[in-house]
XYZ file of C-alpha atoms in Angstrom:
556
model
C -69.289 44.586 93.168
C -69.653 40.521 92.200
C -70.566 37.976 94.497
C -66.976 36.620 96.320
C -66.443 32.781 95.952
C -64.356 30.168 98.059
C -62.814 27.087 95.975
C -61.771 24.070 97.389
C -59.513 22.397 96.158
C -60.653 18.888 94.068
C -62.793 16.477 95.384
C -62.093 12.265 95.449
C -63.713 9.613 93.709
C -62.928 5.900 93.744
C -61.975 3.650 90.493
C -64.655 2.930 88.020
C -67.550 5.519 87.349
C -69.759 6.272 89.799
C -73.478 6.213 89.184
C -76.452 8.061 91.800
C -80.047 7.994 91.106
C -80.766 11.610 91.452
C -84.201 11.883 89.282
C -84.614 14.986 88.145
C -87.853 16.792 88.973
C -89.098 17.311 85.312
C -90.543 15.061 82.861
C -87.706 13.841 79.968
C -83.749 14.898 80.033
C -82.108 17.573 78.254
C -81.764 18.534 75.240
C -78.459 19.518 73.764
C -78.507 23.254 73.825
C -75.829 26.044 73.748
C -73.947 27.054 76.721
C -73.634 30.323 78.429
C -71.529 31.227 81.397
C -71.276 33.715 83.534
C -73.162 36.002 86.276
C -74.703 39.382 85.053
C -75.709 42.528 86.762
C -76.796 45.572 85.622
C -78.730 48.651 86.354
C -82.484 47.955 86.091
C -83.624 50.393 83.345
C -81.113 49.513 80.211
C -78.841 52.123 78.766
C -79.541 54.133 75.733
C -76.734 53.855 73.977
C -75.031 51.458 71.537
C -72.417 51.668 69.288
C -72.045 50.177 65.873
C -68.662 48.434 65.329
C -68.070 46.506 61.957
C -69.514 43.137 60.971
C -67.267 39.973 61.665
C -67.379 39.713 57.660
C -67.945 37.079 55.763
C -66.260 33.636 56.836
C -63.178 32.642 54.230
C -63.571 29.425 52.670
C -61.793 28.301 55.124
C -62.263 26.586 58.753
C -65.715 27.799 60.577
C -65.693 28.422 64.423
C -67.825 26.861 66.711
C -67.889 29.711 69.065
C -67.369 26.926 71.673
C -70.864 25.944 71.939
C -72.042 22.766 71.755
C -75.690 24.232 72.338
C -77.987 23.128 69.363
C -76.032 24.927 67.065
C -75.525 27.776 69.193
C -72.576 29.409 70.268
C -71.659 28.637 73.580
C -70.508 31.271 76.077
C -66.961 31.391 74.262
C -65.767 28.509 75.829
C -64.663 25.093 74.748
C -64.230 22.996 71.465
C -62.094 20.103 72.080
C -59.453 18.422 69.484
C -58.004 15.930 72.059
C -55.498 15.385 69.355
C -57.710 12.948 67.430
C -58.389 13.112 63.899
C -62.514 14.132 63.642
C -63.304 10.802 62.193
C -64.322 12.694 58.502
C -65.515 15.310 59.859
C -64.860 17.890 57.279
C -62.514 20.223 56.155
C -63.485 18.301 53.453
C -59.763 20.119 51.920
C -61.203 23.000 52.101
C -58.292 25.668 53.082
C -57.881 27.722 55.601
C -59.474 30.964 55.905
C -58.029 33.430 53.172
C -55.614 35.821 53.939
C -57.623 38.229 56.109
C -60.785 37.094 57.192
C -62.875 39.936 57.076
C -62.673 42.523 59.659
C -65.980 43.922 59.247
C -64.637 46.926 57.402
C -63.563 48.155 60.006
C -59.610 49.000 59.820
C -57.972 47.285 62.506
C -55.278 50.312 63.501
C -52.314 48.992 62.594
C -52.942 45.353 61.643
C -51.329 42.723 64.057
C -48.482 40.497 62.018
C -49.520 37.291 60.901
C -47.288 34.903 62.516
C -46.883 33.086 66.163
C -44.882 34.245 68.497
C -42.664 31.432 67.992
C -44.169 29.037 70.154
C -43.701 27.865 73.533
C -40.713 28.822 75.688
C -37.517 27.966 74.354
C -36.254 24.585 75.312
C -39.870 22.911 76.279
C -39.521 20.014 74.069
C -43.668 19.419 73.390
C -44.898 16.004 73.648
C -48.717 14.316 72.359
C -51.616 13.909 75.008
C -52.610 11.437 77.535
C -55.249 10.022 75.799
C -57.226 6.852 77.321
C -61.222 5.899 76.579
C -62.114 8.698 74.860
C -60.689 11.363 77.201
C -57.383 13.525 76.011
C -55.767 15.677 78.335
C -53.774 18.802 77.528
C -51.121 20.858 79.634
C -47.718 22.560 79.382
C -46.576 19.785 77.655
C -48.583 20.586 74.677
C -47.711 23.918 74.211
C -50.351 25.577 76.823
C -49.717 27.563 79.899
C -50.881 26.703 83.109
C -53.469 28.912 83.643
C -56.270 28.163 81.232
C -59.720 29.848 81.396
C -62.202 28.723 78.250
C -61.275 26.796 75.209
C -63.592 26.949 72.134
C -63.863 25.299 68.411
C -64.489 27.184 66.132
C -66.691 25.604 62.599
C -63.807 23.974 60.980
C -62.885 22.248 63.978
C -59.775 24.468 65.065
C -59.324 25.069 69.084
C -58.845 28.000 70.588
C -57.699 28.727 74.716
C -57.939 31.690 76.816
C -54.398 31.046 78.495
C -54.314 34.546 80.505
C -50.788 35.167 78.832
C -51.700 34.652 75.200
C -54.255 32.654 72.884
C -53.386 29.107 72.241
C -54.518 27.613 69.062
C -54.311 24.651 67.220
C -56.217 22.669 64.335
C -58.331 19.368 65.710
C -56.328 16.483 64.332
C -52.882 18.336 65.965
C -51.634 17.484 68.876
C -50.282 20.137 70.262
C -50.950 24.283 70.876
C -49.086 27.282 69.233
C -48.791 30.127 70.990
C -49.720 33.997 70.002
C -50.070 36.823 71.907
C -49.128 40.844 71.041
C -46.193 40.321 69.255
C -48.368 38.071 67.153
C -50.521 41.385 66.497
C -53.275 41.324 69.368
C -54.665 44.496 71.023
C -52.067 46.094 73.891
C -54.580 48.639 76.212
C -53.558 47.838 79.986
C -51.211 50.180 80.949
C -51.397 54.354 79.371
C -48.703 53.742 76.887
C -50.564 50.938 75.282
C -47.449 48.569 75.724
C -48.739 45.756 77.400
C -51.392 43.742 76.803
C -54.140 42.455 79.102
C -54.636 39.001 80.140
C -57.095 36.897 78.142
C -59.706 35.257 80.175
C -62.287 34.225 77.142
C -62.684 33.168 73.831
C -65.641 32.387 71.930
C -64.875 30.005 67.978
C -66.787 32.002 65.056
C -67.048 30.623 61.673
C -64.221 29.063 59.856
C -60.897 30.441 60.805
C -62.304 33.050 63.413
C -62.390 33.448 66.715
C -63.085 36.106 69.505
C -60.850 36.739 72.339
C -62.059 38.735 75.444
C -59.888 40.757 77.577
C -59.216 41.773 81.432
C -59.531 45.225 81.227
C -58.345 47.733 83.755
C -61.191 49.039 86.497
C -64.754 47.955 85.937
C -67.474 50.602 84.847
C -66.440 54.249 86.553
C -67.173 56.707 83.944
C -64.563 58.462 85.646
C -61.820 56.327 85.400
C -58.718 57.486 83.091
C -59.517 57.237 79.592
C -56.831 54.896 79.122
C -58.284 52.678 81.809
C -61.891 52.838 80.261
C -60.713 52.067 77.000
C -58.591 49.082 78.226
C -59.786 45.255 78.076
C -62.397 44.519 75.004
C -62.375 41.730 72.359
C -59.960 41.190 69.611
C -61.256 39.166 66.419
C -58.710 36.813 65.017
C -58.273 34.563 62.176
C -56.527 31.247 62.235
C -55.283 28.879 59.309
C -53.713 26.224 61.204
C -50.681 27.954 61.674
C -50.494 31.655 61.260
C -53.194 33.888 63.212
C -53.857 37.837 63.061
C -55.961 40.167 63.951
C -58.760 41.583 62.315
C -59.921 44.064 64.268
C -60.762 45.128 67.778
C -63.840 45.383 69.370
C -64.459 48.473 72.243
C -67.800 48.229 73.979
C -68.657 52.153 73.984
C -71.058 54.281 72.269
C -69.998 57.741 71.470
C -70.442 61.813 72.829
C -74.148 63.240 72.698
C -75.698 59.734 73.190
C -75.658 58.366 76.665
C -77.221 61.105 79.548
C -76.717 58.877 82.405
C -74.462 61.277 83.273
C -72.394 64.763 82.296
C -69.677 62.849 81.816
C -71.160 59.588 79.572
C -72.787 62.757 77.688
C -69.667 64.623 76.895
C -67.360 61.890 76.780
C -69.301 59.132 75.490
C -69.757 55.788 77.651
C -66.897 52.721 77.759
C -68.543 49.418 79.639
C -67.432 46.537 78.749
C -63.285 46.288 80.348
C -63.406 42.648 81.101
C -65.018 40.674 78.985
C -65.610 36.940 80.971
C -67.993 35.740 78.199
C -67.867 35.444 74.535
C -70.677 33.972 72.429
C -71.025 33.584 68.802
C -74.334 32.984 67.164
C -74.212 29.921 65.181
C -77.945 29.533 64.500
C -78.608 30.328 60.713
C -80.066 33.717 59.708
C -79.492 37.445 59.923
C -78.181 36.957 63.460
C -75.398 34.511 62.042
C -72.566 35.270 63.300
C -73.699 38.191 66.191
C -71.083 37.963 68.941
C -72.830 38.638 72.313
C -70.124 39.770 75.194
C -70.707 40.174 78.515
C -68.851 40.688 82.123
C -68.509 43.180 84.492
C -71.244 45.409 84.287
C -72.098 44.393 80.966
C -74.775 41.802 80.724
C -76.039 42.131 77.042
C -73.817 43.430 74.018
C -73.732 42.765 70.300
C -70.804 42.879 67.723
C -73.605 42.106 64.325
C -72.083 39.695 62.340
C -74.311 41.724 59.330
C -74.794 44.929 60.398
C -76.893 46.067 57.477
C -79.131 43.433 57.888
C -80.174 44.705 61.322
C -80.758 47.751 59.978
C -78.166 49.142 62.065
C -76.151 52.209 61.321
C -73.635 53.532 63.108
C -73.574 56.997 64.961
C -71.474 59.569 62.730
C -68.703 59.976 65.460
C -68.585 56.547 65.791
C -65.210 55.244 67.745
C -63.675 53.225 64.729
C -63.331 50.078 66.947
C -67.002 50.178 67.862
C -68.355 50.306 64.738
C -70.933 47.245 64.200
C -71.370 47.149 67.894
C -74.653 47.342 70.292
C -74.075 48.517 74.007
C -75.535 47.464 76.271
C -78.155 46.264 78.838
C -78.620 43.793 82.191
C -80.673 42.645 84.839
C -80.383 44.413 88.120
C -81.839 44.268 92.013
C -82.654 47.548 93.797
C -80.813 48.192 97.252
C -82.083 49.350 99.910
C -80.800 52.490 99.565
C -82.234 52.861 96.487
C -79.280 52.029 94.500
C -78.649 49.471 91.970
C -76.618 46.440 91.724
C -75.181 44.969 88.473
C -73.118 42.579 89.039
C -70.912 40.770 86.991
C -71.743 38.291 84.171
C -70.282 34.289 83.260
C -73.853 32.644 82.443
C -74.517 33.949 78.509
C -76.675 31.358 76.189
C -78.616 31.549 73.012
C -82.056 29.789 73.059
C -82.585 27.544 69.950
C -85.750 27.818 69.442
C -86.322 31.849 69.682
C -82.845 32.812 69.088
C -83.263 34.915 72.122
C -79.926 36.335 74.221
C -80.189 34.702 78.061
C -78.182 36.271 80.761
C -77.676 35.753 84.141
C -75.400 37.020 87.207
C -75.079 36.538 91.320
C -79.442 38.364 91.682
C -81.095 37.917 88.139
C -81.464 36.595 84.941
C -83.486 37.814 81.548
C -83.260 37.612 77.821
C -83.149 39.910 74.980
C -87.197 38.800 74.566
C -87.868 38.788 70.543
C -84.115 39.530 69.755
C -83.963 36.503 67.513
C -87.281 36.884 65.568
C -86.293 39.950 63.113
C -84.023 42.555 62.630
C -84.029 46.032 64.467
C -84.951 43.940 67.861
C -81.902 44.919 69.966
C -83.807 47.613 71.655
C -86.381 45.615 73.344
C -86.758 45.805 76.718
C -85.315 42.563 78.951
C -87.682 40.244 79.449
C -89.394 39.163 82.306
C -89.289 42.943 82.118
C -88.378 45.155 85.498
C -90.664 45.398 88.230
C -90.316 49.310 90.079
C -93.501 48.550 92.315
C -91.982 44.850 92.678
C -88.803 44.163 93.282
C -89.785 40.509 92.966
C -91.157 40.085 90.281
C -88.659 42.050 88.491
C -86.879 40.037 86.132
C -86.171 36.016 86.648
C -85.172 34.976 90.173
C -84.449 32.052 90.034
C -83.556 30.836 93.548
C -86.431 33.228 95.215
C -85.192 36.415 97.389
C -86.852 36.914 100.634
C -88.808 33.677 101.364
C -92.021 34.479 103.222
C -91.485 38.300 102.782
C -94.582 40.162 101.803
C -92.972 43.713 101.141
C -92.632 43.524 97.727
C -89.707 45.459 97.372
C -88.491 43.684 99.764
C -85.419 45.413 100.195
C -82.469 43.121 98.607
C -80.288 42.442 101.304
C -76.809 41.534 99.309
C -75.079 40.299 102.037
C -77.592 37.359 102.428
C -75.934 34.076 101.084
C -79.709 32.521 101.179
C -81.072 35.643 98.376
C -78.435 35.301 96.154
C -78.098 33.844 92.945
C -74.809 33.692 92.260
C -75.464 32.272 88.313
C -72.360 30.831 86.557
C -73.329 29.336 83.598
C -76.059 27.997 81.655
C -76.929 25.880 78.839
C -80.248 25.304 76.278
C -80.659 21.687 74.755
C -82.212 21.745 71.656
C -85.614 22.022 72.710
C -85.444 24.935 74.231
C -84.536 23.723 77.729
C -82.653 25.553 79.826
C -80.046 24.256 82.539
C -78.874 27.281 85.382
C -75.571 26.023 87.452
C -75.199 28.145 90.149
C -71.652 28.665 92.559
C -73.384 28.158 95.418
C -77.425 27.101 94.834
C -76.674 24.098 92.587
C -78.650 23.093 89.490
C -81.781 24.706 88.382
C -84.020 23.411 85.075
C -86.384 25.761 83.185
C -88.964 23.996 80.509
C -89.836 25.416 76.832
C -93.144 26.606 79.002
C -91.213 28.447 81.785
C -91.018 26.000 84.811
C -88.258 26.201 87.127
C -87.686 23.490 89.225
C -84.564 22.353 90.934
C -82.287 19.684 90.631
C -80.613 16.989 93.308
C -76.448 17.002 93.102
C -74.335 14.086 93.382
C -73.395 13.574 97.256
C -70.284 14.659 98.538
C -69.423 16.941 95.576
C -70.661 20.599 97.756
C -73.472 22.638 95.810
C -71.133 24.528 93.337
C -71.166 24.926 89.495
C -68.870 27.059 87.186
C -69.689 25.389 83.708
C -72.707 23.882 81.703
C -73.066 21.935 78.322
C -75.863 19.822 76.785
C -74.274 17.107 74.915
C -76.159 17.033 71.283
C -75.848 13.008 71.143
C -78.108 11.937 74.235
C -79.095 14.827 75.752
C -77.052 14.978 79.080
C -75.867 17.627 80.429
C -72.445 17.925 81.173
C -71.169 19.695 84.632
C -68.126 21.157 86.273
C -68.319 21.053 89.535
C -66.954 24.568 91.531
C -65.005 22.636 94.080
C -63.655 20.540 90.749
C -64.247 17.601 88.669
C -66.629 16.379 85.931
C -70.135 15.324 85.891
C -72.876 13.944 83.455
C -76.556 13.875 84.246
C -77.708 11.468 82.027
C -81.583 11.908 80.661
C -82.984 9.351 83.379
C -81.865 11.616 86.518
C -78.347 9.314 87.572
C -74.979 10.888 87.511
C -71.765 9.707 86.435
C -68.326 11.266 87.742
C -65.488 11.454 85.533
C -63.023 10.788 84.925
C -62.122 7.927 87.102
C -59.218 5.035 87.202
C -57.481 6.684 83.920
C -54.310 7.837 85.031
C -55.286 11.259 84.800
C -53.231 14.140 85.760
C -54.254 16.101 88.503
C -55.264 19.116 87.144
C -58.265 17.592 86.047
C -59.445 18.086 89.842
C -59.720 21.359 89.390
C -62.358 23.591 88.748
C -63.907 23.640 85.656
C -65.176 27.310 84.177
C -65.778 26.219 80.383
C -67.446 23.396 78.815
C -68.014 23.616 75.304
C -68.663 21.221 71.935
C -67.492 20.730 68.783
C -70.638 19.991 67.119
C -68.892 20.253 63.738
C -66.901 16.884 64.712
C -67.638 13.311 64.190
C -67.919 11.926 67.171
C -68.933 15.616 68.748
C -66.065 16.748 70.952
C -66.610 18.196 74.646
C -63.760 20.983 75.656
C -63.212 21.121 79.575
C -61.172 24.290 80.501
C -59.677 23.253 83.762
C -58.871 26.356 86.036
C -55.578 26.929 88.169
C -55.214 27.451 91.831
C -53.082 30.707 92.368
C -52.381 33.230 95.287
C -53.748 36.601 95.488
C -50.040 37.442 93.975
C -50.810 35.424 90.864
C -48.282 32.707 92.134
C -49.512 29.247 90.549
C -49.360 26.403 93.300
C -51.439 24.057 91.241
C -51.597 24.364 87.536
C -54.556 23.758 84.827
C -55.192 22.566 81.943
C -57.619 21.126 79.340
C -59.389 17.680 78.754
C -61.119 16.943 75.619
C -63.747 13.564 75.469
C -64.846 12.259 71.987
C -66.749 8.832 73.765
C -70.017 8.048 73.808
């Protein structure tokens, strides 16, 4: 149902950074905003039903997440906070210990409460060693305790880091120099196979308040209501909490609302409706507020849902025959394109971001992008309707496109042809700066720019680097915006339209030429830390023939 993608494999750049005058086409630079990845899709009318799962609770005294963001105070899509080993220059824990014993699971029992210890670390025999670390950039890998297949990395308000490692969550606090390891016999959710005895591969992660984090999962299948129960039920988000060296789980999170809500069909009426398998973002709301603390997840199918961080403070109360892991949680709603054969495309989401200023939900997949319009001004404001709002006598104006479908076309519903690599979208990630400004990377359109007043305009890319982009961050300090490249490496656009490439002539090990599908900050840190989450090059098989890893930069 998503939009395939070819990756190439690195691209080359000489010693020294490299600098091209690339102005951009709108009036200042960036400002640092939260990130969002990923790609959304969704029928065009949004579904009725939510369900209610329990609040995240109440942070311990402990460590605060940063959800990964680096946006403005906003959560980033679940991906990146960066330690790089380095002590966070006073940056405080001010002594303050770890999260309590349990950080709150929302109330919501967690079904047989994971333990609270690792799994004993790495493989037996792996003798861990400290990062690379030259000019500001730190560079982590097997060697510290991770596996090779990284996906996100996030920091959560204390400073700790958290990585999506497909086989288990990595953790660590920021002055450490090195990962532990957990996974389910650490206590995390097992739903991908019927007997419940293996658990899925995480793919994101998303740092909460101090000591928390959210995990997302690869669920089995995508969104057939028809699928075995087992199968629909698979996947979802695990909360955990982390106190430097023992994490647990709080609770799980399914995306479903129950029986007697949903009519989309006989069986989403009788058996209630299950969305959100695999979960490829995770962001937490860090703005302050009743929304503190919200954790919006999207991926396939799923564009827009809400685990309420204070669920009474919404005004939201949950269905009597509530599932018990869906309690506290809002499902769900996307942007969509018409066919034409009259059906509807979803799509699959990577780009999520909170705006700043409004405190609005943006989402975005491979045809369209919208927000949750006047989510973040009240409480109650999860039913609005997606705004720009859906079109059904316009199929282009229906919701944002932001690299225009059928150029020159004057049938308005023009039909969508999906198969046309000129109409697509294919949105990856996106990030606000504090003003309100909002960067779109696309995987194969490039870099888009939408102002505070709603002006897109489009973006020049460094030479030689393709037109691809997995990951977005504005960097709080100067206002660049920080870019990984789909074919791989690292980019900065600095505020006066010039690029820089990084990193060059450090020694640097070779993963960082990979693709990078997370960027995230640790606004909490002294110097701010960026998080890259480096991805591996495997066969269809799952075979690794060139590993990844994770680079953390605390320069200027």
């Amino acid at each position: 149902m998503g939009w395939g993608r070819i990756r190439a494999k690195g691209w080359l750049v000489g010693l020294g950074i490299l600098v091209f005058a690339c102005v951009p086409s709108v009036a200042g630079g960036p400002d640092v905003g939260l990130e969002a990845g990923g790609d959304a899709g969704g029928p065009a009318a949004h579904d009725a039903g939510v369900d209610a799962g329990a609040p995240l609770g109440v942070p311990d005294a402990g460590a605060e997440a940063d959800g990964g963001v680096s946006d403005g105070g906003l959560l980033d899509a679940g991906t990146g906070t960066r330690d790089a080993g380095t002590a966070d220059a006073g940056v405080a824990d001010s002594g303050v210990a770890g999260p309590d014993a349990s950080v709150p699971d929302s109330g919501v029992t967690d079904a047989g409460a994971a333990d609270a210890g690792t799994d004993g670390g790495p493989d037996a025999g792996l003798v861990l060693a400290a990062p690379l670390s030259v000019d500001g950039w730190t560079f982590y890998a097997a060697a510290q305790g991770l596996s090779d297949t990284p996906t996100d990395v996030s920091a959560d308000e204390a400073g700790n880091v958290y990585v999506a490692g497909g086989d288990a969550l990595y953790a660590k606090t920021r002055a450490a120099s090195t990962f532990l390891r957990f996974d389910a016999s650490a206590g995390l959710t097992k739903n991908c196979d019927p007997d419940g005895g293996t658990m899925c591969r995480i793919i994101s992660v998303a740092g909460g308040d101090r000591g928390e984090a959210v995990l997302g999962f690869k669920g089995i299948g995508t969104d057939d209501d028809y699928d075995p129960l087992w199968q629909q039920e698979s996947g979802g988000c695990d909360v955990v909490a982390f106190d430097g060296q023992n994490l647990s789980r709080t609770r799980h999170v399914l995306i479903a609302t129950p029986p007697g809500v949903v009519s989309e069909s006989d069986m989403t009426w009788a058996n209630g409706r299950r969305k959100g398998r695999q979960v490829f973002r995770v962001v937490f709301n860090h703005l302050p507020g009743i929304h503190h603390g919200d954790v919006w997840m999207a991926g396939t199918h799923v564009g827009f849902s809400v685990l309420f961080g204070n669920p009474q403070a919404e005004g939201w109360v949950d269905y009597p025959n509530q599932y018990p892991d869906s309690r506290g949680v809002w499902e769900h709603d996307h942007p969509a394109v018409e066919l034409g054969d009259g059906s509807i495309e979803t799509g699959d989401y990577y780009a999520v971001a909170i705006d700043p200023i409004t405190g609005d939900p943006w989402a975005g997949n491979e045809y369209r992008t919208a927000s949750k319009g006047g989510y973040g001004a009240g409480p109650g404001n999860m039913w609005n309707v997606l705004w720009p709002a859906y079109n059904g006598l316009h199929q282009l104006q229906s919701y944002l496109d932001v690299w225009p479908d059928c150029p020159g076309d004057t049938d308005p519903m023009c039909p969508y042809d999906i198969d046309n690599p000129k109409w697509v979208d294919n949105l990856m990630a996106m990030t606000f700066c504090d003003d309100g400004t909002l960067y779109l990377g696309s995987s194969s359109q490039g870099l888009a720019v939408r102002s505070p007043q709603g002006q897109l305009s489009y973006l020049p890319m460094p030479p030689n680097l393709g037109n691809s982009i997995d990951a977005l961050a504005c960097d709080p300090t100067d206002h660049s915006v920080w870019v990984g490249f789909g074919f791989g490496g690292i980019g900065r656009l600095h505020p006066d339209g010039t690029w820089s490439l990084f990193p060059t002539n450090l020694g640097a090990p070779s993963f960082v030429w990979q693709p990078v599908q997370s960027i995230q900050i640790d606004r909490w840190a002294s110097p701010r830390i960026v998080y890259f989450a480096h991805l591996a090059t495997e066969t269809p098989a799952g075979q690794v023939q060139q590993v990844g890893g994770v680079t953390a930069y605390d320069g200027p």
